[in-house]
Structures are given as C-alpha cells and as structure tokens.
Amino acid sequence: MNKILELREKRAKAWEAAKAFLDTKRGSDGLVSAEDAQMYDRMEEDIMNLGKEIQRLERQEALDAELNRPINTPIIGKPSVPGMETKSGRASEGYTKAFWNAMRSKNPTQEIMNSLSVGTDSEG
C-alpha cells in the first residue's frame, strides 16, 4: 500500500512538471517546437507507465486479499440434525424432564409415570 501511495505522489509530481514544462515552452503562437514536443511525449509516457504500474500493484493487492480470505466457514456448533434426539432410554431428554418433574411433585401424573417407565414391565 505504501508503494502505491509513493507512485501516485510521483505521478502527480511528474504530471505537474509536464504541465509546467509545456506552459513554459509554448511560443507566442501557442505551438511547441518539435524537440520540446518529443520531450513532453517522453514525460507523458513516463506518467502513463507510472499509472500502469499503480494499476498492477492495486490488482496484485486485490488478488492477495482475495486469496487470503478463508475458504470455508469454521464449525462453531456441535454437529447434529436439529430436532433429532440422539440419546435414548434413561439418557433421553424426555425421561430427564419427567424424572425431575416427578421428584418435584408429591403425586406425579400418569403422563409422567408413563414417561418414566422404560423397558419391559415386571409382569412381563
């Protein structure tokens, strides 16, 4: 970035010098001699070359920024299917909620008792 700014300043100074050169070398008829025209053309060519170099550096900087971006987004959460319960039996979320609701109440409802019965009954 610093190199680009230096080149832009250099180009601006060269342009001001070329304009001043052209203003001083104009004759009374408003024309420039052939030698001075050649000199001005070389100065103008230098200015154009500086502009091309600035464009190259800007494209290079843009390409570097694009290539330095991360390709994929990082995984920040636990991989799972939403709404899918992975645990079963006593480890399931429904069992845990029903268990703690039964512990909090003196007379658990039939729904809670059904949730807490996991596996086969004692009668078979």
mmCIF file of N, CA and C in Angstrom:
data_model
loop_
_atom_site.group_PDB
_atom_site.id
_atom_site.type_symbol
_atom_site.label_atom_id
_atom_site.label_comp_id
_atom_site.label_asym_id
_atom_site.label_seq_id
_atom_site.Cartn_x
_atom_site.Cartn_y
_atom_site.Cartn_z
ATOM 1 N N MET A 1 0.829 -1.186 0.000
ATOM 2 C CA MET A 1 0.000 0.000 0.000
ATOM 3 C C MET A 1 0.875 1.252 0.000
ATOM 4 N N ASN A 2 1.950 1.221 0.741
ATOM 5 C CA ASN A 2 2.846 2.357 0.829
ATOM 6 C C ASN A 2 3.488 2.637 -0.527
ATOM 7 N N LYS A 3 3.826 1.583 -1.250
ATOM 8 C CA LYS A 3 4.435 1.715 -2.576
ATOM 9 C C LYS A 3 3.458 2.383 -3.544
ATOM 10 N N ILE A 4 2.180 2.031 -3.439
ATOM 11 C CA ILE A 4 1.162 2.618 -4.313
ATOM 12 C C ILE A 4 1.054 4.119 -4.052
ATOM 13 N N LEU A 5 1.054 4.507 -2.796
ATOM 14 C CA LEU A 5 0.971 5.937 -2.460
ATOM 15 C C LEU A 5 2.190 6.697 -2.974
ATOM 16 N N GLU A 6 3.368 6.097 -2.843
ATOM 17 C CA GLU A 6 4.584 6.738 -3.348
ATOM 18 C C GLU A 6 4.504 6.931 -4.856
ATOM 19 N N LEU A 7 4.037 5.901 -5.559
ATOM 20 C CA LEU A 7 3.932 6.009 -7.013
ATOM 21 C C LEU A 7 2.890 7.049 -7.419
ATOM 22 N N ARG A 8 1.793 7.131 -6.689
ATOM 23 C CA ARG A 8 0.773 8.145 -7.004
ATOM 24 C C ARG A 8 1.327 9.555 -6.805
ATOM 25 N N GLU A 9 2.073 9.751 -5.727
ATOM 26 C CA GLU A 9 2.679 11.059 -5.496
ATOM 27 C C GLU A 9 3.695 11.387 -6.581
ATOM 28 N N LYS A 10 4.482 10.392 -6.958
ATOM 29 C CA LYS A 10 5.481 10.583 -8.011
ATOM 30 C C LYS A 10 4.800 10.928 -9.335
ATOM 31 N N ARG A 11 3.693 10.240 -9.627
ATOM 32 C CA ARG A 11 2.955 10.506 -10.866
ATOM 33 C C ARG A 11 2.363 11.916 -10.839
ATOM 34 N N ALA A 12 1.826 12.322 -9.704
ATOM 35 C CA ALA A 12 1.250 13.668 -9.590
ATOM 36 C C ALA A 12 2.324 14.738 -9.788
ATOM 37 N N LYS A 13 3.501 14.524 -9.203
ATOM 38 C CA LYS A 13 4.599 15.485 -9.374
ATOM 39 C C LYS A 13 5.063 15.523 -10.822
ATOM 40 N N ALA A 14 5.150 14.352 -11.445
ATOM 41 C CA ALA A 14 5.570 14.292 -12.849
ATOM 42 C C ALA A 14 4.552 14.994 -13.741
ATOM 43 N N TRP A 15 3.271 14.840 -13.437
ATOM 44 C CA TRP A 15 2.233 15.496 -14.232
ATOM 45 C C TRP A 15 2.313 17.019 -14.087
ATOM 46 N N GLU A 16 2.523 17.479 -12.857
ATOM 47 C CA GLU A 16 2.656 18.921 -12.643
ATOM 48 C C GLU A 16 3.886 19.452 -13.369
ATOM 49 N N ALA A 17 4.984 18.686 -13.341
ATOM 50 C CA ALA A 17 6.203 19.101 -14.042
ATOM 51 C C ALA A 17 5.971 19.133 -15.551
ATOM 52 N N ALA A 18 5.242 18.159 -16.077
ATOM 53 C CA ALA A 18 4.966 18.118 -17.518
ATOM 54 C C ALA A 18 4.084 19.297 -17.927
ATOM 55 N N LYS A 19 3.087 19.623 -17.118
ATOM 56 C CA LYS A 19 2.225 20.767 -17.436
ATOM 57 C C LYS A 19 3.027 22.070 -17.396
ATOM 58 N N ALA A 20 3.880 22.198 -16.382
ATOM 59 C CA ALA A 20 4.704 23.407 -16.268
ATOM 60 C C ALA A 20 5.675 23.498 -17.443
ATOM 61 N N PHE A 21 6.259 22.368 -17.834
ATOM 62 C CA PHE A 21 7.176 22.333 -18.975
ATOM 63 C C PHE A 21 6.462 22.787 -20.237
ATOM 64 N N LEU A 22 5.267 22.267 -20.456
ATOM 65 C CA LEU A 22 4.500 22.608 -21.649
ATOM 66 C C LEU A 22 4.128 24.094 -21.649
ATOM 67 N N ASP A 23 3.755 24.614 -20.485
ATOM 68 C CA ASP A 23 3.389 26.033 -20.403
ATOM 69 C C ASP A 23 4.579 26.950 -20.681
ATOM 70 N N THR A 24 5.764 26.554 -20.214
ATOM 71 C CA THR A 24 6.941 27.406 -20.418
ATOM 72 C C THR A 24 7.490 27.312 -21.831
ATOM 73 N N LYS A 25 7.296 26.211 -22.520
ATOM 74 C CA LYS A 25 7.883 26.010 -23.849
ATOM 75 C C LYS A 25 6.975 26.433 -24.994
ATOM 76 N N ARG A 26 5.780 26.875 -24.703
ATOM 77 C CA ARG A 26 4.888 27.341 -25.771
ATOM 78 C C ARG A 26 5.402 28.675 -26.304
ATOM 79 N N GLY A 27 5.350 28.759 -27.590
ATOM 80 C CA GLY A 27 5.776 30.010 -28.227
ATOM 81 C C GLY A 27 4.666 31.035 -28.217
ATOM 82 N N SER A 28 4.931 32.153 -28.852
ATOM 83 C CA SER A 28 3.939 33.226 -28.916
ATOM 84 C C SER A 28 2.730 32.825 -29.754
ATOM 85 N N ASP A 29 2.940 31.872 -30.662
ATOM 86 C CA ASP A 29 1.830 31.403 -31.495
ATOM 87 C C ASP A 29 1.048 30.269 -30.823
ATOM 88 N N GLY A 30 1.473 29.821 -29.644
ATOM 89 C CA GLY A 30 0.768 28.772 -28.903
ATOM 90 C C GLY A 30 1.215 27.372 -29.267
ATOM 91 N N LEU A 31 2.237 27.243 -30.102
ATOM 92 C CA LEU A 31 2.731 25.929 -30.517
ATOM 93 C C LEU A 31 4.031 25.602 -29.801
ATOM 94 N N VAL A 32 4.349 24.315 -29.777
ATOM 95 C CA VAL A 32 5.558 23.823 -29.129
ATOM 96 C C VAL A 32 6.492 23.332 -30.224
ATOM 97 N N SER A 33 7.784 23.550 -30.045
ATOM 98 C CA SER A 33 8.751 23.096 -31.051
ATOM 99 C C SER A 33 8.808 21.574 -31.068
ATOM 100 N N ALA A 34 9.371 21.008 -32.115
ATOM 101 C CA ALA A 34 9.434 19.556 -32.288
ATOM 102 C C ALA A 34 10.250 18.909 -31.171
ATOM 103 N N GLU A 35 11.374 19.531 -30.796
ATOM 104 C CA GLU A 35 12.214 18.976 -29.724
ATOM 105 C C GLU A 35 11.452 18.961 -28.397
ATOM 106 N N ASP A 36 10.788 20.064 -28.117
ATOM 107 C CA ASP A 36 10.032 20.158 -26.870
ATOM 108 C C ASP A 36 8.840 19.201 -26.875
ATOM 109 N N ALA A 37 8.238 19.013 -28.051
ATOM 110 C CA ALA A 37 7.120 18.072 -28.160
ATOM 111 C C ALA A 37 7.600 16.656 -27.874
ATOM 112 N N GLN A 38 8.795 16.309 -28.376
ATOM 113 C CA GLN A 38 9.365 14.980 -28.093
ATOM 114 C C GLN A 38 9.624 14.815 -26.597
ATOM 115 N N MET A 39 10.182 15.850 -26.005
ATOM 116 C CA MET A 39 10.472 15.806 -24.568
ATOM 117 C C MET A 39 9.171 15.649 -23.772
ATOM 118 N N TYR A 40 8.131 16.394 -24.150
ATOM 119 C CA TYR A 40 6.839 16.292 -23.472
ATOM 120 C C TYR A 40 6.243 14.898 -23.663
ATOM 121 N N ASP A 41 6.371 14.332 -24.867
ATOM 122 C CA ASP A 41 5.853 12.982 -25.120
ATOM 123 C C ASP A 41 6.537 11.963 -24.217
ATOM 124 N N ARG A 42 7.854 12.113 -24.004
ATOM 125 C CA ARG A 42 8.568 11.200 -23.099
ATOM 126 C C ARG A 42 8.077 11.371 -21.660
ATOM 127 N N MET A 43 7.851 12.604 -21.267
ATOM 128 C CA MET A 43 7.344 12.859 -19.911
ATOM 129 C C MET A 43 5.944 12.260 -19.747
ATOM 130 N N GLU A 44 5.119 12.424 -20.770
ATOM 131 C CA GLU A 44 3.767 11.871 -20.733
ATOM 132 C C GLU A 44 3.809 10.339 -20.703
ATOM 133 N N GLU A 45 4.740 9.747 -21.442
ATOM 134 C CA GLU A 45 4.893 8.288 -21.446
ATOM 135 C C GLU A 45 5.302 7.784 -20.059
ATOM 136 N N ASP A 46 6.193 8.521 -19.400
ATOM 137 C CA ASP A 46 6.583 8.149 -18.033
ATOM 138 C C ASP A 46 5.376 8.194 -17.093
ATOM 139 N N ILE A 47 4.538 9.208 -17.264
ATOM 140 C CA ILE A 47 3.337 9.329 -16.430
ATOM 141 C C ILE A 47 2.405 8.150 -16.677
ATOM 142 N N MET A 48 2.227 7.778 -17.945
ATOM 143 C CA MET A 48 1.365 6.644 -18.283
ATOM 144 C C MET A 48 1.934 5.339 -17.718
ATOM 145 N N ASN A 49 3.255 5.177 -17.776
ATOM 146 C CA ASN A 49 3.881 3.968 -17.223
ATOM 147 C C ASN A 49 3.695 3.894 -15.709
ATOM 148 N N LEU A 50 3.787 5.029 -15.044
ATOM 149 C CA LEU A 50 3.543 5.044 -13.599
ATOM 150 C C LEU A 50 2.098 4.645 -13.301
ATOM 151 N N GLY A 51 1.167 5.127 -14.108
ATOM 152 C CA GLY A 51 -0.243 4.764 -13.929
ATOM 153 C C GLY A 51 -0.465 3.274 -14.115
ATOM 154 N N LYS A 52 0.193 2.689 -15.114
ATOM 155 C CA LYS A 52 0.060 1.245 -15.350
ATOM 156 C C LYS A 52 0.644 0.452 -14.184
ATOM 157 N N GLU A 53 1.762 0.915 -13.656
ATOM 158 C CA GLU A 53 2.380 0.224 -12.514
ATOM 159 C C GLU A 53 1.481 0.304 -11.279
ATOM 160 N N ILE A 54 0.848 1.449 -11.082
ATOM 161 C CA ILE A 54 -0.088 1.602 -9.960
ATOM 162 C C ILE A 54 -1.244 0.624 -10.112
ATOM 163 N N GLN A 55 -1.783 0.502 -11.327
ATOM 164 C CA GLN A 55 -2.881 -0.439 -11.571
ATOM 165 C C GLN A 55 -2.440 -1.874 -11.309
ATOM 166 N N ARG A 56 -1.212 -2.222 -11.729
ATOM 167 C CA ARG A 56 -0.702 -3.577 -11.476
ATOM 168 C C ARG A 56 -0.624 -3.862 -9.981
ATOM 169 N N LEU A 57 -0.087 -2.912 -9.232
ATOM 170 C CA LEU A 57 0.050 -3.109 -7.785
ATOM 171 C C LEU A 57 -1.315 -3.200 -7.107
ATOM 172 N N GLU A 58 -2.288 -2.414 -7.569
ATOM 173 C CA GLU A 58 -3.632 -2.484 -6.991
ATOM 174 C C GLU A 58 -4.286 -3.823 -7.290
ATOM 175 N N ARG A 59 -4.116 -4.335 -8.515
ATOM 176 C CA ARG A 59 -4.662 -5.659 -8.847
ATOM 177 C C ARG A 59 -3.985 -6.740 -8.018
ATOM 178 N N GLN A 60 -2.673 -6.618 -7.845
ATOM 179 C CA GLN A 60 -1.933 -7.588 -7.041
ATOM 180 C C GLN A 60 -2.430 -7.570 -5.596
ATOM 181 N N GLU A 61 -2.651 -6.386 -5.062
ATOM 182 C CA GLU A 61 -3.141 -6.260 -3.689
ATOM 183 C C GLU A 61 -4.543 -6.855 -3.548
ATOM 184 N N ALA A 62 -5.401 -6.607 -4.538
ATOM 185 C CA ALA A 62 -6.763 -7.160 -4.501
ATOM 186 C C ALA A 62 -6.727 -8.681 -4.590
ATOM 187 N N LEU A 63 -5.859 -9.211 -5.431
ATOM 188 C CA LEU A 63 -5.744 -10.666 -5.566
ATOM 189 C C LEU A 63 -5.201 -11.285 -4.282
ATOM 190 N N ASP A 64 -4.218 -10.642 -3.661
ATOM 191 C CA ASP A 64 -3.699 -11.137 -2.382
ATOM 192 C C ASP A 64 -4.791 -11.162 -1.321
ATOM 193 N N ALA A 65 -5.589 -10.111 -1.268
ATOM 194 C CA ALA A 65 -6.675 -10.057 -0.281
ATOM 195 C C ALA A 65 -7.696 -11.151 -0.544
ATOM 196 N N GLU A 66 -7.990 -11.402 -1.817
ATOM 197 C CA GLU A 66 -8.962 -12.446 -2.152
ATOM 198 C C GLU A 66 -8.430 -13.831 -1.803
ATOM 199 N N LEU A 67 -7.152 -14.062 -2.058
ATOM 200 C CA LEU A 67 -6.577 -15.379 -1.780
ATOM 201 C C LEU A 67 -6.346 -15.609 -0.290
ATOM 202 N N ASN A 68 -6.261 -14.550 0.493
ATOM 203 C CA ASN A 68 -6.049 -14.698 1.932
ATOM 204 C C ASN A 68 -7.342 -14.872 2.717
ATOM 205 N N ARG A 69 -8.488 -14.731 2.041
ATOM 206 C CA ARG A 69 -9.766 -14.944 2.724
ATOM 207 C C ARG A 69 -9.929 -16.422 3.056
ATOM 208 N N PRO A 70 -10.607 -16.741 4.154
ATOM 209 C CA PRO A 70 -10.863 -18.156 4.452
ATOM 210 C C PRO A 70 -11.827 -18.738 3.423
ATOM 211 N N ILE A 71 -11.564 -19.973 3.033
ATOM 212 C CA ILE A 71 -12.381 -20.628 2.014
ATOM 213 C C ILE A 71 -13.698 -21.092 2.607
ATOM 214 N N ASN A 72 -13.649 -21.752 3.731
ATOM 215 C CA ASN A 72 -14.851 -22.292 4.368
ATOM 216 C C ASN A 72 -15.099 -21.577 5.683
ATOM 217 N N THR A 73 -16.337 -21.597 6.120
ATOM 218 C CA THR A 73 -16.644 -21.042 7.431
ATOM 219 C C THR A 73 -16.361 -22.105 8.491
ATOM 220 N N PRO A 74 -15.798 -21.715 9.612
ATOM 221 C CA PRO A 74 -15.475 -22.699 10.643
ATOM 222 C C PRO A 74 -16.733 -23.245 11.310
ATOM 223 N N ILE A 75 -16.630 -24.483 11.795
ATOM 224 C CA ILE A 75 -17.734 -25.107 12.525
ATOM 225 C C ILE A 75 -17.686 -24.574 13.947
ATOM 226 N N ILE A 76 -18.743 -23.902 14.349
ATOM 227 C CA ILE A 76 -18.745 -23.303 15.682
ATOM 228 C C ILE A 76 -19.726 -23.987 16.616
ATOM 229 N N GLY A 77 -20.534 -24.884 16.100
ATOM 230 C CA GLY A 77 -21.508 -25.574 16.935
ATOM 231 C C GLY A 77 -21.298 -27.072 16.899
ATOM 232 N N LYS A 78 -22.068 -27.753 17.711
ATOM 233 C CA LYS A 78 -21.995 -29.202 17.762
ATOM 234 C C LYS A 78 -22.744 -29.761 16.548
ATOM 235 N N PRO A 79 -22.084 -30.576 15.725
ATOM 236 C CA PRO A 79 -22.767 -31.096 14.545
ATOM 237 C C PRO A 79 -23.881 -32.070 14.927
ATOM 238 N N SER A 80 -25.097 -31.761 14.527
ATOM 239 C CA SER A 80 -26.232 -32.640 14.764
ATOM 240 C C SER A 80 -27.376 -32.201 13.873
ATOM 241 N N VAL A 81 -28.356 -33.065 13.753
ATOM 242 C CA VAL A 81 -29.552 -32.742 12.993
ATOM 243 C C VAL A 81 -30.528 -32.076 13.949
ATOM 244 N N PRO A 82 -31.023 -30.882 13.625
ATOM 245 C CA PRO A 82 -31.936 -30.201 14.539
ATOM 246 C C PRO A 82 -33.216 -31.004 14.754
ATOM 247 N N GLY A 83 -33.644 -31.101 16.008
ATOM 248 C CA GLY A 83 -34.874 -31.811 16.340
ATOM 249 C C GLY A 83 -34.698 -33.308 16.478
ATOM 250 N N MET A 84 -33.538 -33.826 16.167
ATOM 251 C CA MET A 84 -33.323 -35.273 16.263
ATOM 252 C C MET A 84 -32.703 -35.583 17.623
ATOM 253 N N GLU A 85 -33.349 -36.447 18.368
ATOM 254 C CA GLU A 85 -32.859 -36.810 19.686
ATOM 255 C C GLU A 85 -31.869 -37.958 19.525
ATOM 256 N N THR A 86 -30.644 -37.759 19.951
ATOM 257 C CA THR A 86 -29.620 -38.775 19.758
ATOM 258 C C THR A 86 -29.551 -39.758 20.922
ATOM 259 N N LYS A 87 -30.022 -39.358 22.104
ATOM 260 C CA LYS A 87 -29.951 -40.246 23.265
ATOM 261 C C LYS A 87 -31.268 -41.000 23.412
ATOM 262 N N SER A 88 -31.182 -42.196 23.984
ATOM 263 C CA SER A 88 -32.399 -42.997 24.179
ATOM 264 C C SER A 88 -32.406 -43.562 25.593
ATOM 265 N N GLY A 89 -33.544 -44.091 25.996
ATOM 266 C CA GLY A 89 -33.659 -44.692 27.328
ATOM 267 C C GLY A 89 -33.614 -43.654 28.420
ATOM 268 N N ARG A 90 -32.914 -43.974 29.499
ATOM 269 C CA ARG A 90 -32.846 -43.071 30.644
ATOM 270 C C ARG A 90 -32.045 -41.808 30.356
ATOM 271 N N ALA A 91 -31.233 -41.820 29.318
ATOM 272 C CA ALA A 91 -30.435 -40.644 28.981
ATOM 273 C C ALA A 91 -31.193 -39.650 28.116
ATOM 274 N N SER A 92 -32.398 -40.016 27.666
ATOM 275 C CA SER A 92 -33.150 -39.127 26.777
ATOM 276 C C SER A 92 -33.616 -37.880 27.518
ATOM 277 N N GLU A 93 -33.854 -36.843 26.746
ATOM 278 C CA GLU A 93 -34.271 -35.572 27.329
ATOM 279 C C GLU A 93 -35.670 -35.673 27.942
ATOM 280 N N GLY A 94 -36.562 -36.411 27.302
ATOM 281 C CA GLY A 94 -37.920 -36.589 27.828
ATOM 282 C C GLY A 94 -37.918 -37.302 29.167
ATOM 283 N N TYR A 95 -37.108 -38.337 29.303
ATOM 284 C CA TYR A 95 -37.006 -39.076 30.560
ATOM 285 C C TYR A 95 -36.476 -38.167 31.662
ATOM 286 N N THR A 96 -35.448 -37.379 31.339
ATOM 287 C CA THR A 96 -34.847 -36.497 32.336
ATOM 288 C C THR A 96 -35.856 -35.469 32.834
ATOM 289 N N LYS A 97 -36.610 -34.860 31.908
ATOM 290 C CA LYS A 97 -37.623 -33.879 32.309
ATOM 291 C C LYS A 97 -38.704 -34.524 33.173
ATOM 292 N N ALA A 98 -39.184 -35.708 32.768
ATOM 293 C CA ALA A 98 -40.231 -36.396 33.527
ATOM 294 C C ALA A 98 -39.724 -36.797 34.910
ATOM 295 N N PHE A 99 -38.487 -37.244 35.010
ATOM 296 C CA PHE A 99 -37.906 -37.644 36.285
ATOM 297 C C PHE A 99 -37.882 -36.467 37.258
ATOM 298 N N TRP A 100 -37.393 -35.331 36.801
ATOM 299 C CA TRP A 100 -37.287 -34.187 37.700
ATOM 300 C C TRP A 100 -38.658 -33.604 38.028
ATOM 301 N N ASN A 101 -39.603 -33.704 37.112
ATOM 302 C CA ASN A 101 -40.974 -33.274 37.431
ATOM 303 C C ASN A 101 -41.582 -34.193 38.488
ATOM 304 N N ALA A 102 -41.296 -35.490 38.420
ATOM 305 C CA ALA A 102 -41.791 -36.445 39.417
ATOM 306 C C ALA A 102 -41.159 -36.171 40.774
ATOM 307 N N MET A 103 -39.898 -35.814 40.790
ATOM 308 C CA MET A 103 -39.217 -35.519 42.040
ATOM 309 C C MET A 103 -39.786 -34.259 42.695
ATOM 310 N N ARG A 104 -40.204 -33.299 41.901
ATOM 311 C CA ARG A 104 -40.720 -32.039 42.433
ATOM 312 C C ARG A 104 -42.155 -32.162 42.953
ATOM 313 N N SER A 105 -42.932 -33.074 42.392
ATOM 314 C CA SER A 105 -44.346 -33.164 42.784
ATOM 315 C C SER A 105 -44.574 -34.354 43.714
ATOM 316 N N LYS A 106 -45.581 -34.216 44.608
ATOM 317 C CA LYS A 106 -45.894 -35.309 45.535
ATOM 318 C C LYS A 106 -46.631 -36.423 44.824
ATOM 319 N N ASN A 107 -47.561 -36.082 43.969
ATOM 320 C CA ASN A 107 -48.343 -37.075 43.232
ATOM 321 C C ASN A 107 -48.096 -36.893 41.729
ATOM 322 N N PRO A 108 -47.162 -37.633 41.144
ATOM 323 C CA PRO A 108 -46.895 -37.470 39.709
ATOM 324 C C PRO A 108 -48.086 -37.921 38.868
ATOM 325 N N THR A 109 -48.305 -37.248 37.754
ATOM 326 C CA THR A 109 -49.415 -37.584 36.868
ATOM 327 C C THR A 109 -49.110 -38.872 36.118
ATOM 328 N N GLN A 110 -50.159 -39.440 35.514
ATOM 329 C CA GLN A 110 -49.999 -40.681 34.758
ATOM 330 C C GLN A 110 -49.057 -40.471 33.567
ATOM 331 N N GLU A 111 -49.079 -39.276 32.989
ATOM 332 C CA GLU A 111 -48.195 -38.970 31.854
ATOM 333 C C GLU A 111 -46.730 -39.057 32.272
ATOM 334 N N ILE A 112 -46.426 -38.536 33.451
ATOM 335 C CA ILE A 112 -45.054 -38.593 33.956
ATOM 336 C C ILE A 112 -44.672 -40.035 34.247
ATOM 337 N N MET A 113 -45.570 -40.793 34.831
ATOM 338 C CA MET A 113 -45.270 -42.197 35.135
ATOM 339 C C MET A 113 -45.031 -42.996 33.857
ATOM 340 N N ASN A 114 -45.814 -42.713 32.812
ATOM 341 C CA ASN A 114 -45.607 -43.405 31.537
ATOM 342 C C ASN A 114 -44.251 -43.052 30.938
ATOM 343 N N SER A 115 -43.838 -41.803 31.078
ATOM 344 C CA SER A 115 -42.543 -41.390 30.541
ATOM 345 C C SER A 115 -41.397 -42.041 31.291
ATOM 346 N N LEU A 116 -41.612 -42.300 32.596
ATOM 347 C CA LEU A 116 -40.544 -42.885 33.399
ATOM 348 C C LEU A 116 -40.435 -44.396 33.234
ATOM 349 N N SER A 117 -41.439 -45.033 32.674
ATOM 350 C CA SER A 117 -41.356 -46.486 32.512
ATOM 351 C C SER A 117 -40.619 -46.797 31.208
ATOM 352 N N VAL A 118 -39.397 -47.272 31.370
ATOM 353 C CA VAL A 118 -38.547 -47.594 30.229
ATOM 354 C C VAL A 118 -38.281 -49.085 30.265
ATOM 355 N N GLY A 119 -38.394 -49.752 29.143
ATOM 356 C CA GLY A 119 -38.135 -51.190 29.085
ATOM 357 C C GLY A 119 -39.412 -51.977 29.303
ATOM 358 N N THR A 120 -39.306 -53.262 29.734
ATOM 359 C CA THR A 120 -40.478 -54.126 29.931
ATOM 360 C C THR A 120 -40.966 -54.049 31.365
ATOM 361 N N ASP A 121 -42.261 -54.286 31.549
ATOM 362 C CA ASP A 121 -42.848 -54.280 32.890
ATOM 363 C C ASP A 121 -42.374 -55.497 33.672
ATOM 364 N N SER A 122 -42.556 -55.430 34.994
ATOM 365 C CA SER A 122 -42.158 -56.561 35.836
ATOM 366 C C SER A 122 -43.086 -57.754 35.638
ATOM 367 N N GLU A 123 -44.336 -57.499 35.155
ATOM 368 C CA GLU A 123 -45.275 -58.599 34.932
ATOM 369 C C GLU A 123 -45.031 -59.288 33.585
ATOM 370 N N GLY A 124 -44.200 -58.784 32.795
ATOM 371 C CA GLY A 124 -43.933 -59.498 31.558
ATOM 372 C C GLY A 124 -44.044 -58.630 30.404
#
